[in-house]
């Protein structure tokens, strides 16, 4: 089944809610980075929350989320947009932990930084210190403190023993401006008694079912759904333009020194190779 995200309202429009099944998206990231289970879990959680942040945007707007908690995984980067496209990487995807401990692998001595490109000259940047490195709690803290929107974020990834992804998904629930704070307390109380998110996700719940589970089926109105997928923004054209922009002297230097040029995209691990003949052709069009 293809991944998708739903946008909903609940409790007489006092709550705005999003949920996503990101299983195939996280599986693609795991394959591309050959990530071990803990790295897949951490990256997948941030991609799941990140794709929802992207779905809150409009048109050509984009969002990047950087998490660095000083733990063995290094930096986790996620880019997303309003079209449901998300990509991401973790500095050390081969990191293996004794148990599947995301918080310890991410670390909590660092920051979660969100950068939103909404078409203005400078991006909007918000930053918070990490709470636990468990990702969901850290996104909750970011939305509540930096965007001043009382929120609850739940994200989870289940990894098979052969490192492939069994299931991934999550939700973000937000109190609309002017809403009754009591509504948030009702939801918090519900969350204490309902089955954990991981069991919902492992059972393959749809995004609609996730929201009904958390908010109560009688309270949720789904407004729209949209596909989500792993999609990098790199391409042969982009790399070609980057090489051309170096100028003919620099390209000649590459031809003489290495006889070729190569580039590796951090986000999708795609490898680009340009041989001498190709570089000669690019040199002709460069300034
Ligand atoms: Zn790429």
Coordinates of C-alpha atoms and ligand atoms in Angstrom, one line a residue:
X1 CA 0.0 0.0 0.0
X2 CA 1.3 3.5 -0.8
X3 CA 1.9 5.8 2.1
X4 CA -0.4 8.7 2.7
X5 CA -1.2 11.4 5.2
X6 CA -4.6 12.7 6.4
X7 CA -5.5 16.2 7.7
X8 CA -8.4 16.3 10.1
X9 CA -10.2 18.4 12.6
X10 CA -11.7 17.3 15.9
X11 CA -13.7 18.5 18.9
X12 CA -15.7 21.2 17.0
X13 CA -12.7 22.5 15.1
X14 CA -10.8 23.1 18.3
X15 CA -8.2 20.5 17.3
X16 CA -6.2 20.2 14.1
X17 CA -4.8 16.7 13.5
X18 CA -2.5 15.0 11.1
X19 CA -1.6 11.3 10.8
X20 CA 0.5 9.4 8.3
X21 CA 1.5 5.9 7.4
X22 CA 5.1 6.3 6.4
X23 CA 6.1 2.7 6.1
X24 CA 7.3 2.6 2.5
X25 CA 8.9 6.1 2.8
X26 CA 11.0 5.0 5.8
X27 CA 11.7 1.6 4.1
X28 CA 13.1 3.5 1.1
X29 CA 15.4 5.6 3.4
X30 CA 16.6 2.4 5.2
X31 CA 17.5 0.8 1.8
X32 CA 19.2 3.8 0.4
X33 CA 21.4 4.3 3.5
X34 CA 21.7 0.6 4.4
X35 CA 20.8 1.8 7.9
X36 CA 21.0 -0.4 11.0
X37 CA 17.8 -0.7 13.1
X38 CA 18.5 2.1 15.7
X39 CA 19.5 4.6 12.9
X40 CA 16.4 3.6 10.9
X41 CA 14.2 4.1 13.9
X42 CA 15.6 7.6 14.7
X43 CA 15.7 8.7 11.1
X44 CA 12.2 7.2 10.4
X45 CA 10.7 9.0 13.4
X46 CA 12.1 12.3 12.3
X47 CA 11.0 11.7 8.6
X48 CA 7.5 10.9 9.9
X49 CA 7.2 14.0 12.0
X50 CA 9.0 16.0 9.2
X51 CA 6.6 15.0 6.5
X52 CA 3.7 16.2 8.6
X53 CA 5.4 19.6 9.2
X54 CA 5.7 19.7 5.4
X55 CA 2.0 19.0 5.0
X56 CA 1.3 22.1 7.1
X57 CA 2.9 24.3 4.4
X58 CA 1.5 25.6 1.1
X59 CA 2.6 25.7 -2.6
X60 CA 6.4 25.7 -3.0
X61 CA 7.2 26.1 0.7
X62 CA 9.8 23.8 2.3
X63 CA 10.9 22.8 5.7
X64 CA 14.2 21.3 7.0
X65 CA 14.7 19.7 10.4
X66 CA 18.1 19.1 11.9
X67 CA 18.6 17.1 15.1
X68 CA 22.0 16.8 16.7
X69 CA 22.1 15.5 20.3
X70 CA 25.8 14.6 20.5
X71 CA 25.0 10.9 20.4
X72 CA 26.7 8.2 18.2
X73 CA 24.2 8.7 15.3
X74 CA 25.5 12.2 14.7
X75 CA 23.2 14.6 12.8
X76 CA 19.7 13.6 11.5
X77 CA 18.6 15.8 8.6
X78 CA 15.1 15.8 7.1
X79 CA 13.8 17.9 4.3
X80 CA 10.1 18.0 3.4
X81 CA 7.6 20.1 1.4
X82 CA 3.9 20.7 0.9
X83 CA 3.7 18.0 -1.7
X84 CA 4.3 15.1 0.7
X85 CA 7.9 14.7 -0.5
X86 CA 10.4 13.9 2.2
X87 CA 14.1 12.9 2.2
X88 CA 16.5 12.4 5.0
X89 CA 19.8 11.1 6.3
X90 CA 21.7 10.3 9.4
X91 CA 25.5 10.9 9.7
X92 CA 26.2 7.4 11.0
X93 CA 23.6 4.9 9.7
X94 CA 25.7 2.0 10.7
X95 CA 25.6 2.8 14.4
X96 CA 24.5 -0.3 16.3
X97 CA 23.2 -0.1 19.8
X98 CA 22.9 -3.0 22.2
X99 CA 19.2 -2.5 22.6
X100 CA 17.0 -0.4 20.3
X101 CA 17.5 2.9 22.3
X102 CA 16.8 5.9 20.1
X103 CA 17.2 8.5 22.9
X104 CA 20.7 7.2 23.7
X105 CA 21.7 6.9 20.1
X106 CA 20.5 10.5 19.2
X107 CA 21.7 12.0 22.5
X108 CA 20.1 14.9 24.3
X109 CA 22.9 17.4 24.5
X110 CA 22.0 19.4 21.5
X111 CA 19.4 21.1 19.5
X112 CA 16.4 20.5 17.2
X113 CA 16.5 23.2 14.5
X114 CA 13.6 23.9 12.1
X115 CA 14.2 26.0 9.0
X116 CA 11.2 27.0 6.9
X117 CA 11.5 28.4 3.4
X118 CA 8.3 30.2 2.8
X119 CA 9.5 32.2 -0.2
X120 CA 10.8 35.2 1.7
X121 CA 14.4 36.4 1.5
X122 CA 15.4 34.6 4.7
X123 CA 14.0 31.3 6.1
X124 CA 12.1 31.2 9.3
X125 CA 14.4 29.4 11.8
X126 CA 13.2 28.0 15.2
X127 CA 15.4 26.1 17.6
X128 CA 14.9 24.3 20.9
X129 CA 17.2 22.2 23.2
X130 CA 16.4 18.5 22.8
X131 CA 14.3 17.0 25.6
X132 CA 15.1 13.3 25.4
X133 CA 16.4 12.5 21.9
X134 CA 13.3 10.3 21.5
X135 CA 12.3 12.6 18.6
X136 CA 8.5 12.7 19.2
X137 CA 8.9 14.5 22.5
X138 CA 11.5 16.8 20.9
X139 CA 9.1 17.8 18.1
X140 CA 6.3 18.3 20.7
X141 CA 8.6 20.7 22.6
X142 CA 9.6 22.5 19.4
X143 CA 5.9 23.1 18.3
X144 CA 4.9 24.1 21.8
X145 CA 7.8 26.4 22.6
X146 CA 9.0 27.7 19.3
X147 CA 5.7 27.9 17.4
X148 CA 3.6 28.5 20.5
X149 CA 1.1 25.8 19.5
X150 CA 0.1 23.3 22.2
X151 CA 0.8 20.0 20.4
X152 CA 1.2 16.3 20.9
X153 CA 3.5 14.4 18.6
X154 CA 3.6 10.5 18.4
X155 CA 5.9 8.8 15.9
X156 CA 7.2 5.3 15.8
X157 CA 9.1 2.9 13.5
X158 CA 9.2 -0.9 13.8
X159 CA 12.2 -2.6 12.4
X160 CA 12.5 -6.3 11.5
X161 CA 15.4 -8.4 12.6
X162 CA 16.9 -8.2 9.1
X163 CA 17.0 -4.4 9.4
X164 CA 14.1 -3.9 7.0
X165 CA 11.2 -1.7 8.1
X166 CA 8.1 -3.5 9.3
X167 CA 5.9 -0.4 9.8
X168 CA 6.2 3.4 10.5
X169 CA 3.8 6.1 11.2
X170 CA 2.6 8.8 13.5
X171 CA 0.5 11.8 14.2
X172 CA 0.6 15.5 15.3
X173 CA -2.4 16.9 17.2
X174 CA -2.6 20.7 17.8
X175 CA -4.8 22.9 19.8
X176 CA -6.2 25.7 17.5
X177 CA -5.9 29.3 18.7
X178 CA -8.7 30.2 21.2
X179 CA -9.5 26.5 21.9
X180 CA -10.6 25.3 25.3
X181 CA -7.5 24.1 27.1
X182 CA -9.8 21.4 28.7
X183 CA -9.9 19.7 25.3
X184 CA -6.1 19.1 25.5
X185 CA -6.5 17.6 29.0
X186 CA -9.3 15.2 27.6
X187 CA -6.9 14.0 24.9
X188 CA -3.9 13.7 27.3
X189 CA -6.1 11.5 29.6
X190 CA -7.2 9.4 26.6
X191 CA -3.5 8.9 25.7
X192 CA -2.8 7.5 29.1
X193 CA -5.3 4.6 28.7
X194 CA -5.3 3.7 25.0
X195 CA -3.0 1.1 23.5
X196 CA 0.5 2.4 22.7
X197 CA 1.2 3.9 19.3
X198 CA 3.7 1.1 18.5
X199 CA 1.0 -1.6 18.7
X200 CA -1.3 0.4 16.4
X201 CA 1.5 0.9 13.9
X202 CA 2.6 -2.7 14.0
X203 CA -1.0 -3.8 13.3
X204 CA -0.8 -1.7 10.1
X205 CA -3.4 0.9 11.2
X206 CA -4.4 3.5 8.6
X207 CA -3.8 7.2 9.3
X208 CA -7.6 7.5 9.8
X209 CA -7.6 4.7 12.4
X210 CA -4.6 6.3 14.2
X211 CA -6.6 9.5 14.7
X212 CA -9.8 7.7 15.7
X213 CA -7.8 5.8 18.2
X214 CA -6.2 8.8 19.8
X215 CA -9.1 11.3 19.5
X216 CA -12.1 8.9 19.6
X217 CA -13.9 8.0 16.3
X218 CA -16.9 10.1 17.1
X219 CA -14.8 13.3 17.4
X220 CA -12.7 13.2 14.2
X221 CA -13.6 14.7 10.8
X222 CA -11.1 13.9 8.1
X223 CA -10.7 16.8 5.6
X224 CA -8.3 15.5 3.0
X225 CA -5.6 13.0 2.3
X226 CA -2.4 13.2 0.3
X227 CA 0.2 10.7 -0.8
X228 CA 3.7 10.9 0.8
X229 CA 6.9 9.4 -0.4
X230 CA 10.7 9.5 -0.2
X231 CA 11.7 11.9 -2.9
X232 CA 15.1 13.5 -3.2
X233 CA 15.6 16.8 -5.1
X234 CA 19.0 15.9 -6.6
X235 CA 19.4 15.1 -10.3
X236 CA 22.0 14.7 -13.0
X237 CA 20.9 18.2 -14.2
X238 CA 21.5 19.8 -10.8
X239 CA 25.0 18.2 -10.5
X240 CA 25.8 19.1 -14.1
X241 CA 24.8 22.7 -13.5
X242 CA 26.9 22.7 -10.3
X243 CA 30.0 21.5 -12.2
X244 CA 29.4 24.1 -15.0
X245 CA 29.1 26.9 -12.5
X246 CA 32.7 26.0 -11.3
X247 CA 34.0 27.5 -14.5
X248 CA 36.2 26.1 -17.3
X249 CA 39.5 26.6 -15.5
X250 CA 38.3 24.5 -12.5
X251 CA 36.8 21.8 -14.8
X252 CA 40.1 21.6 -16.7
X253 CA 41.9 21.2 -13.4
X254 CA 39.6 18.2 -12.6
X255 CA 40.3 16.6 -16.0
X256 CA 44.1 17.0 -15.4
X257 CA 44.1 15.9 -11.8
X258 CA 41.6 13.0 -11.6
X259 CA 40.3 12.6 -15.2
X260 CA 36.8 12.4 -13.8
X261 CA 34.4 14.0 -11.2
X262 CA 32.1 12.2 -8.8
X263 CA 29.4 13.4 -6.4
X264 CA 27.4 11.6 -3.8
X265 CA 24.1 12.9 -2.5
X266 CA 23.9 12.8 1.3
X267 CA 20.1 12.7 1.3
X268 CA 19.5 9.7 -1.1
X269 CA 23.0 8.2 -1.4
X270 CA 22.8 8.5 -5.2
X271 CA 26.2 8.4 -6.9
X272 CA 27.0 10.6 -9.9
X273 CA 30.0 10.0 -12.1
X274 CA 31.3 12.3 -14.9
X275 CA 34.1 10.9 -17.1
X276 CA 36.7 12.9 -19.0
X277 CA 34.7 13.2 -22.1
X278 CA 31.7 14.4 -20.2
X279 CA 33.8 17.0 -18.4
X280 CA 35.3 18.2 -21.7
X281 CA 31.7 18.8 -23.0
X282 CA 30.8 20.7 -19.8
X283 CA 34.0 22.8 -20.0
X284 CA 32.9 23.9 -23.5
X285 CA 29.6 25.4 -22.1
X286 CA 31.2 26.8 -18.9
X287 CA 32.6 30.4 -18.7
Ligands
LIG1 ZN1 19.7 12.9 -3.6

